[in-house]
Short mmCIF file of C-alpha atoms in Angstrom, two decimals:
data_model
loop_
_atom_site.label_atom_id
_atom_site.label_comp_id
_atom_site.label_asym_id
_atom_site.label_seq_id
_atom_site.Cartn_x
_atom_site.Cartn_y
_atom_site.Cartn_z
CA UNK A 13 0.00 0.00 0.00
CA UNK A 14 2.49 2.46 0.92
CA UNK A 15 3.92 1.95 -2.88
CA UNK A 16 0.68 3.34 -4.55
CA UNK A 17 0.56 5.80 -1.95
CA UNK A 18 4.00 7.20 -2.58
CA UNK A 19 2.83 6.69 -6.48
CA UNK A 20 -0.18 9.24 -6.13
CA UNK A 21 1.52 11.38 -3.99
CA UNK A 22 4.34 12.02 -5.93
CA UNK A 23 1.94 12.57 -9.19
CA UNK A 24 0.07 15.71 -7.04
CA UNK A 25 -0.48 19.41 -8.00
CA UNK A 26 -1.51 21.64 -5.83
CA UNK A 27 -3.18 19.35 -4.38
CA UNK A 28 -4.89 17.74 -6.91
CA UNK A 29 -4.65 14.13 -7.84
CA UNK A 30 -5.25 13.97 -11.68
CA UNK A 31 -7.77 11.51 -13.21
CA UNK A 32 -5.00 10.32 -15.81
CA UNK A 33 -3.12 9.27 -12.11
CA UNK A 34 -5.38 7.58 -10.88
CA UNK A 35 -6.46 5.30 -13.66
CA UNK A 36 -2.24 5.30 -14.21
CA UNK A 37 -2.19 3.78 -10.56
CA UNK A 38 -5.78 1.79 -11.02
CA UNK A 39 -3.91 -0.04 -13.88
CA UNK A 40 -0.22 -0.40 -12.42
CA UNK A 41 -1.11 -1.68 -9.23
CA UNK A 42 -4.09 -4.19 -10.44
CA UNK A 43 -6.83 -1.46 -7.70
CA UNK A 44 -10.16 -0.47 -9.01
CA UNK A 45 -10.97 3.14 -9.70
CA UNK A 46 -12.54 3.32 -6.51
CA UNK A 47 -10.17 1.95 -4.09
CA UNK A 48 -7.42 4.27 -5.61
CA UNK A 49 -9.92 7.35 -5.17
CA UNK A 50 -10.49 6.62 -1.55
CA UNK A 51 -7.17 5.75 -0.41
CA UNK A 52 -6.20 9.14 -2.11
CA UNK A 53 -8.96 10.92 0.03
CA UNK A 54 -8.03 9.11 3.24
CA UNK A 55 -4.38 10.55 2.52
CA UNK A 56 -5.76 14.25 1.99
CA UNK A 57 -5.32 13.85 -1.70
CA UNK A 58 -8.17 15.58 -3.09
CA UNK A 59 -8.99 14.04 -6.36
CA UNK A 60 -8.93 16.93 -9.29
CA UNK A 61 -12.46 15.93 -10.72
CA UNK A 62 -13.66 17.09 -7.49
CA UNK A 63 -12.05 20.52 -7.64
CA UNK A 64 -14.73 22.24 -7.40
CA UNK A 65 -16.50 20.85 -4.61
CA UNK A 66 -13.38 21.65 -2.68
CA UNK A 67 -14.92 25.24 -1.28
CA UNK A 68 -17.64 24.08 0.07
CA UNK A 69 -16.44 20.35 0.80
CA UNK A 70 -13.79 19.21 2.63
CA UNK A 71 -11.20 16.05 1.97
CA UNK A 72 -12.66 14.22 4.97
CA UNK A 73 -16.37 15.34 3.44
CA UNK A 74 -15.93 14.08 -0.07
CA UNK A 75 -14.73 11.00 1.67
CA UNK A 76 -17.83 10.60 3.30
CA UNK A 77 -19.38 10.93 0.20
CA UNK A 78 -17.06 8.46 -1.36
CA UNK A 79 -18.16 5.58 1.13
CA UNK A 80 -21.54 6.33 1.21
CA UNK A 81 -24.17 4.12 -1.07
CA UNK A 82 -27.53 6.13 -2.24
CA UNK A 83 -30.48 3.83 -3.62
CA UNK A 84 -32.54 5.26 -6.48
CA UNK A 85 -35.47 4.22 -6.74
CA UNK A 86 -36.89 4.91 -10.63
CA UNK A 87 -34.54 5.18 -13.04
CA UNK A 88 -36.42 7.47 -15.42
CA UNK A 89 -37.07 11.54 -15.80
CA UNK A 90 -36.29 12.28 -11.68
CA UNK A 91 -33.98 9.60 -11.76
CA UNK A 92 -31.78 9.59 -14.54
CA UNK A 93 -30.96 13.45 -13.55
CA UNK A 94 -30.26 11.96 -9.75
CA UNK A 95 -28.31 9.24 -10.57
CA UNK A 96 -26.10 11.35 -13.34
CA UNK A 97 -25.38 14.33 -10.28
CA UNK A 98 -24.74 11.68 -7.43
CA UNK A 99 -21.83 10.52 -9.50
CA UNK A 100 -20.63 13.44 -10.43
CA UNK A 101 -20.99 14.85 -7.28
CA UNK A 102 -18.81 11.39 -5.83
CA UNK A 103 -21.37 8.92 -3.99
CA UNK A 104 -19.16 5.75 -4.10
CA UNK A 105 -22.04 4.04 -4.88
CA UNK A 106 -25.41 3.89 -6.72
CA UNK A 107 -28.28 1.08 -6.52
CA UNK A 108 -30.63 1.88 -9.33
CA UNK A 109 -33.95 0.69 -8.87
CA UNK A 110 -36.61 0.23 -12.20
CA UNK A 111 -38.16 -2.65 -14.15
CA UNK A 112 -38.86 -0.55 -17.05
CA UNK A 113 -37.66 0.26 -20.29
CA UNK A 114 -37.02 3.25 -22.49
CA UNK A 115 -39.96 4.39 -24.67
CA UNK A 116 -40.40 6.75 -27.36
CA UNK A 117 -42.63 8.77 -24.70
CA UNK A 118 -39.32 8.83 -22.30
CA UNK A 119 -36.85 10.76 -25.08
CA UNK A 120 -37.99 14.92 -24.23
CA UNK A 121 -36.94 14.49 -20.48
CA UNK A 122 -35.39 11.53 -19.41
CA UNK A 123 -31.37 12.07 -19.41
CA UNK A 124 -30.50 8.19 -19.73
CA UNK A 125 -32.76 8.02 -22.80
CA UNK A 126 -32.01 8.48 -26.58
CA UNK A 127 -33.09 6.71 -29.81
CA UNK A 128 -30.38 4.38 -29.38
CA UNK A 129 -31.47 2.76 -25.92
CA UNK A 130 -35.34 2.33 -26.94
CA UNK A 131 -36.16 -1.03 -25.61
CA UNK A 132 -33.25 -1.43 -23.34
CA UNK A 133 -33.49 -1.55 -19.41
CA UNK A 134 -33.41 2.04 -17.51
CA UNK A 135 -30.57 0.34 -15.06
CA UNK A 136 -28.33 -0.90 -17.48
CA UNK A 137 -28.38 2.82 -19.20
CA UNK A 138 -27.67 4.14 -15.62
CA UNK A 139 -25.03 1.20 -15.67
CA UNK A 140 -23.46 2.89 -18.63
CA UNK A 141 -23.79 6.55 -18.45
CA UNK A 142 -22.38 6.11 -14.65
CA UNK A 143 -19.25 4.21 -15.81
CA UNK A 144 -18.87 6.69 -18.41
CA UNK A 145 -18.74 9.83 -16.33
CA UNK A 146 -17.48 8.58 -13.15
CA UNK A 147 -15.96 4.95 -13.22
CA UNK A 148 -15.14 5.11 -9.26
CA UNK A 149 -18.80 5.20 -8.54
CA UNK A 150 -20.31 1.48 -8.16
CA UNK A 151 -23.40 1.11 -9.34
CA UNK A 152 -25.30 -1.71 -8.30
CA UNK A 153 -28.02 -2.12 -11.58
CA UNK A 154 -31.52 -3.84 -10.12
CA UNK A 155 -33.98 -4.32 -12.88
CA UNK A 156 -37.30 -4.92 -10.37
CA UNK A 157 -39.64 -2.98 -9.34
CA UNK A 158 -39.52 -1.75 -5.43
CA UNK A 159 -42.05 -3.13 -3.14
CA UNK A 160 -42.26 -3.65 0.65
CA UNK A 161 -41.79 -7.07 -0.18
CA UNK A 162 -38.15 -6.72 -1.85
CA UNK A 163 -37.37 -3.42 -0.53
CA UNK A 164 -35.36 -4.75 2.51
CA UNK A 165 -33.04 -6.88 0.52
CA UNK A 166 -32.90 -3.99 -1.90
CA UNK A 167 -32.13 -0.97 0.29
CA UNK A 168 -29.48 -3.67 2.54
CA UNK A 169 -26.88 -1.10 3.20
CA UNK A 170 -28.04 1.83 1.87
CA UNK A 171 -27.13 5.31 3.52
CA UNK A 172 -30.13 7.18 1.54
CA UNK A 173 -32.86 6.46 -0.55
CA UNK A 174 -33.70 8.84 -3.18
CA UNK A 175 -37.48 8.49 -4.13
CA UNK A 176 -38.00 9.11 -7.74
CA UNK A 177 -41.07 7.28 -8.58
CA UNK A 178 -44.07 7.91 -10.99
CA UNK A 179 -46.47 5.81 -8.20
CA UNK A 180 -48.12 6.97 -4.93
CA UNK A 181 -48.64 3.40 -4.24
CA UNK A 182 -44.83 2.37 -4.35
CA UNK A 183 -43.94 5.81 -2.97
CA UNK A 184 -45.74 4.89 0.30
CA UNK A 185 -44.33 1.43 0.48
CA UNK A 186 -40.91 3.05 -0.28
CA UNK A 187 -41.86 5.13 3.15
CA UNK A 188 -42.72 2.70 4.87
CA UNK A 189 -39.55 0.14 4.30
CA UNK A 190 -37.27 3.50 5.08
CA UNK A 191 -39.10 4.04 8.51
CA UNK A 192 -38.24 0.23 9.16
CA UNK A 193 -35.21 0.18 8.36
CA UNK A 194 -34.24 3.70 9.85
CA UNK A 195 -33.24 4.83 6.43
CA UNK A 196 -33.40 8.42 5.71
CA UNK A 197 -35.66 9.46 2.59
CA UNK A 198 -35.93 12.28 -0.25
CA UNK A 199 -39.01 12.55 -2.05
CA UNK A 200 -39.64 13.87 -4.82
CA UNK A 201 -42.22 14.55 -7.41
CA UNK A 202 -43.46 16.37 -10.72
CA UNK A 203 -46.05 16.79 -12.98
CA UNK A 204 -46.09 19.59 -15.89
CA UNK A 205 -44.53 23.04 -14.46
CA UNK A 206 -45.14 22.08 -11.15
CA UNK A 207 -42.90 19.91 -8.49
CA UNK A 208 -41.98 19.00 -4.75
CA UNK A 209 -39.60 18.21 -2.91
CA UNK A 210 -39.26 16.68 1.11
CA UNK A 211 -37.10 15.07 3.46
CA UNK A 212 -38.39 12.28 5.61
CA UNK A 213 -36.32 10.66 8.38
CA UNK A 214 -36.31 7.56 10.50
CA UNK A 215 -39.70 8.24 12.50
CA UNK A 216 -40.79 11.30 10.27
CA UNK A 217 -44.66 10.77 8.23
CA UNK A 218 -44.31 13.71 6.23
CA UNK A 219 -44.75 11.38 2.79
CA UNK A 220 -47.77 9.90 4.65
CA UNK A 221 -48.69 13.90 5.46
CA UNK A 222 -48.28 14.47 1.92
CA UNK A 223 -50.54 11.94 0.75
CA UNK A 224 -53.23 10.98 3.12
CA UNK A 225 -56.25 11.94 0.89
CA UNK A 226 -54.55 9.89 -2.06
CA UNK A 227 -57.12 7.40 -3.32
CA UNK A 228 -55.94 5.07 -5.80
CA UNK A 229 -53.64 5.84 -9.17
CA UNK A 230 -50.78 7.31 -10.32
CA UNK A 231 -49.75 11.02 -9.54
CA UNK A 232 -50.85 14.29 -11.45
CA UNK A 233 -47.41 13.95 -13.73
CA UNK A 234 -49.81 11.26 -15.70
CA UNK A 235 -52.57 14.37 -15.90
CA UNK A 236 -49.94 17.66 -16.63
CA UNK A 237 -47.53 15.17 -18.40
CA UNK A 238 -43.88 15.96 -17.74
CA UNK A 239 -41.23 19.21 -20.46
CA UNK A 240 -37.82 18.33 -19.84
CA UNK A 241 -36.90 21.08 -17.21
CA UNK A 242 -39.19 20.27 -14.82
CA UNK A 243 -37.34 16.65 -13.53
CA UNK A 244 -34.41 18.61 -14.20
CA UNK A 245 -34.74 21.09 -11.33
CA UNK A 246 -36.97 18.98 -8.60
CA UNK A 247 -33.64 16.08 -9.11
CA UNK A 248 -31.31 18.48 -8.43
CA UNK A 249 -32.88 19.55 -5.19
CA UNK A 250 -33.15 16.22 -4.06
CA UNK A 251 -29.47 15.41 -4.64
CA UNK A 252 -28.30 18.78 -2.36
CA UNK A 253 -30.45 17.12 0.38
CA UNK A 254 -28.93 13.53 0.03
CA UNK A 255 -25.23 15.30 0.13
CA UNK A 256 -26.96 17.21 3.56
CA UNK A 257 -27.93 14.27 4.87
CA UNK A 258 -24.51 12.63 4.62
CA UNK A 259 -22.44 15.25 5.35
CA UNK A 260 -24.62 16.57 8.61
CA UNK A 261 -24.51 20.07 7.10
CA UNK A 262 -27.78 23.05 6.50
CA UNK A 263 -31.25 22.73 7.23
CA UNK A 264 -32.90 20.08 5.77
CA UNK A 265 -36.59 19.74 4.43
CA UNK A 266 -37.50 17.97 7.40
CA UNK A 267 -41.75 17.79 8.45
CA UNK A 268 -42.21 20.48 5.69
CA UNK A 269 -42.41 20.53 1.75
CA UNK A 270 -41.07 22.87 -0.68
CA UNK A 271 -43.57 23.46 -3.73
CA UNK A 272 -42.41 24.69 -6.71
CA UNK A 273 -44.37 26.35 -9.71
CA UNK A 274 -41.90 26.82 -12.85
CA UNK A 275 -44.56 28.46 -14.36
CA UNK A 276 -45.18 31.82 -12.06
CA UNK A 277 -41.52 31.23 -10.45
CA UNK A 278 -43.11 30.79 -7.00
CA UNK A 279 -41.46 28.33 -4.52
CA UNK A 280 -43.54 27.84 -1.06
CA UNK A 281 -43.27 25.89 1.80
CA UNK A 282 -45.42 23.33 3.45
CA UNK A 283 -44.82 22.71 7.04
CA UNK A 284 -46.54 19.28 8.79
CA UNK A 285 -46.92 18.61 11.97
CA UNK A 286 -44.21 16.98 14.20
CA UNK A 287 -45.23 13.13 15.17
CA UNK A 288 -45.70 13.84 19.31
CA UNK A 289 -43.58 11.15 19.82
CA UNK A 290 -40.64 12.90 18.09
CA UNK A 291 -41.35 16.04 20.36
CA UNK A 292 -41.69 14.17 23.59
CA UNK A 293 -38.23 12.38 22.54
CA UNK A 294 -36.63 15.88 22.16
#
């Protein structure tokens, strides 16, 4: 070990640990990508793909990111955004969740789409596009859909789990499996100009909140339909509260919902009420 270490350390600037290093040391020393990025991190060698993150996070922080694993949960217009800024962003790994398959429908919003992958699984495009971009993120490819009845073997592990379905039904059941297995949750959801996002820890019921005079069928994205910038913005505030939530930093949306119309530019907040159980604990 301390060969490679010497290796990358020597092969710094500033810093900065060069991609064309690390895949230098990935293939001298037989490691994967990922192992050399997080014994690089673990040394305070901040890898230069990551430059950027570097004023807001810290070595130790992106190494937190590094070990962490994030589930996704729908691979398609939410998810496909998600999945492509966790690994940019440097989540060591990905599980992507979805039984489906790219349609023509899928090609104005969905980012792992194009007329290439019609008829091919969402997961092995998020398989792909992930290896592409980042190949020191693991992604763990699960072509199923979630239910309570596979969601504990599926979310085994898992520091977060990133809600980017297109059901109420399976967005429940995703709830409930998180509260049981203490997993922190980010929900999300859009339909036309309009989306939502909320945080719901261990113990939390805001999704439940959220949802409690839901009848039966999908959500209103099946009514408003879905442009491509919608999925697009409500992703990316999901993914700053998944880095939140692993790096303990900010406030998070926590028993309260931010709203957002695209349309009017109007953002508002939702607040729920606290479980009593979680204010007698405090």
């Amino acid at each position: 070990m301390n060969n490679i270490r010497e290796f990358l350390q020597e092969r710094l600037t500033d810093g900065l640990l060069s991609w064309a290093a690390q895949k230098e040391a990935a293939e001298l020393f037989g490691w994967s990508y990922a192992a050399v990025e997080e014994l690089a991190l673990e040394n305070g060698m901040f890898p230069a793909r990551y430059q950027r993150n570097r004023n807001m996070i810290s070595v130790t922080e992106q190494l937190l990111l590094q070990r962490s694993k994030v589930a996704v949960i729908g691979c398609g217009g939410l998810g496909g955004y998600i999945i492509e800024e966790l690994a940019r962003l440097g989540i060591g790994g990905i599980v992507a969740i979805d039984p489906d398959i790219f349609e023509e429908h899928n090609l104005n919003r969905q980012l792992l789409s194009s007329p290439g992958a019609l008829g091919k699984a969402k997961v092995e495009a998020a398989l792909a596009r992930v290896n592409e971009v980042n190949p020191a993120v693991a992604v763990t490819p699960i072509w199923d859909a979630f239910c309570t009845a596979n969601g504990p073997e599926l979310l085994k592990g898992v520091t977060v789990a990133v809600d980017a379905l297109d059901s109420i039904a399976y967005r429940l059941e995703l709830a409930e499996t998180c509260t049981e297995l203490e997993i922190p949750m980010v929900h999300g959801a859009i339909g036309g100009w309009y989306g939502h996002v909320a945080t719901q820890l261990p113990g939390d019921t805001t999704v439940q909140s959220i949802y409690r005079n839901w009848v039966e069928g999908k959500g209103i994205e099946k009514q408003l339909g879905n442009p491509a910038f919608t999925p697009a913005v409500v992703a990316s505030l999901e993914v700053a509260e998944v880095c939140k939530i692993i790096l303990g930093k900010g406030e998070l949306l926590r028993n309260r919902k931010l709203s957002i119309d695209l349309l009017d530019m109007e953002i508002h907040e939702i607040r729920y009420v606290v479980p009593v159980e979680l204010v007698s604990a405090a």
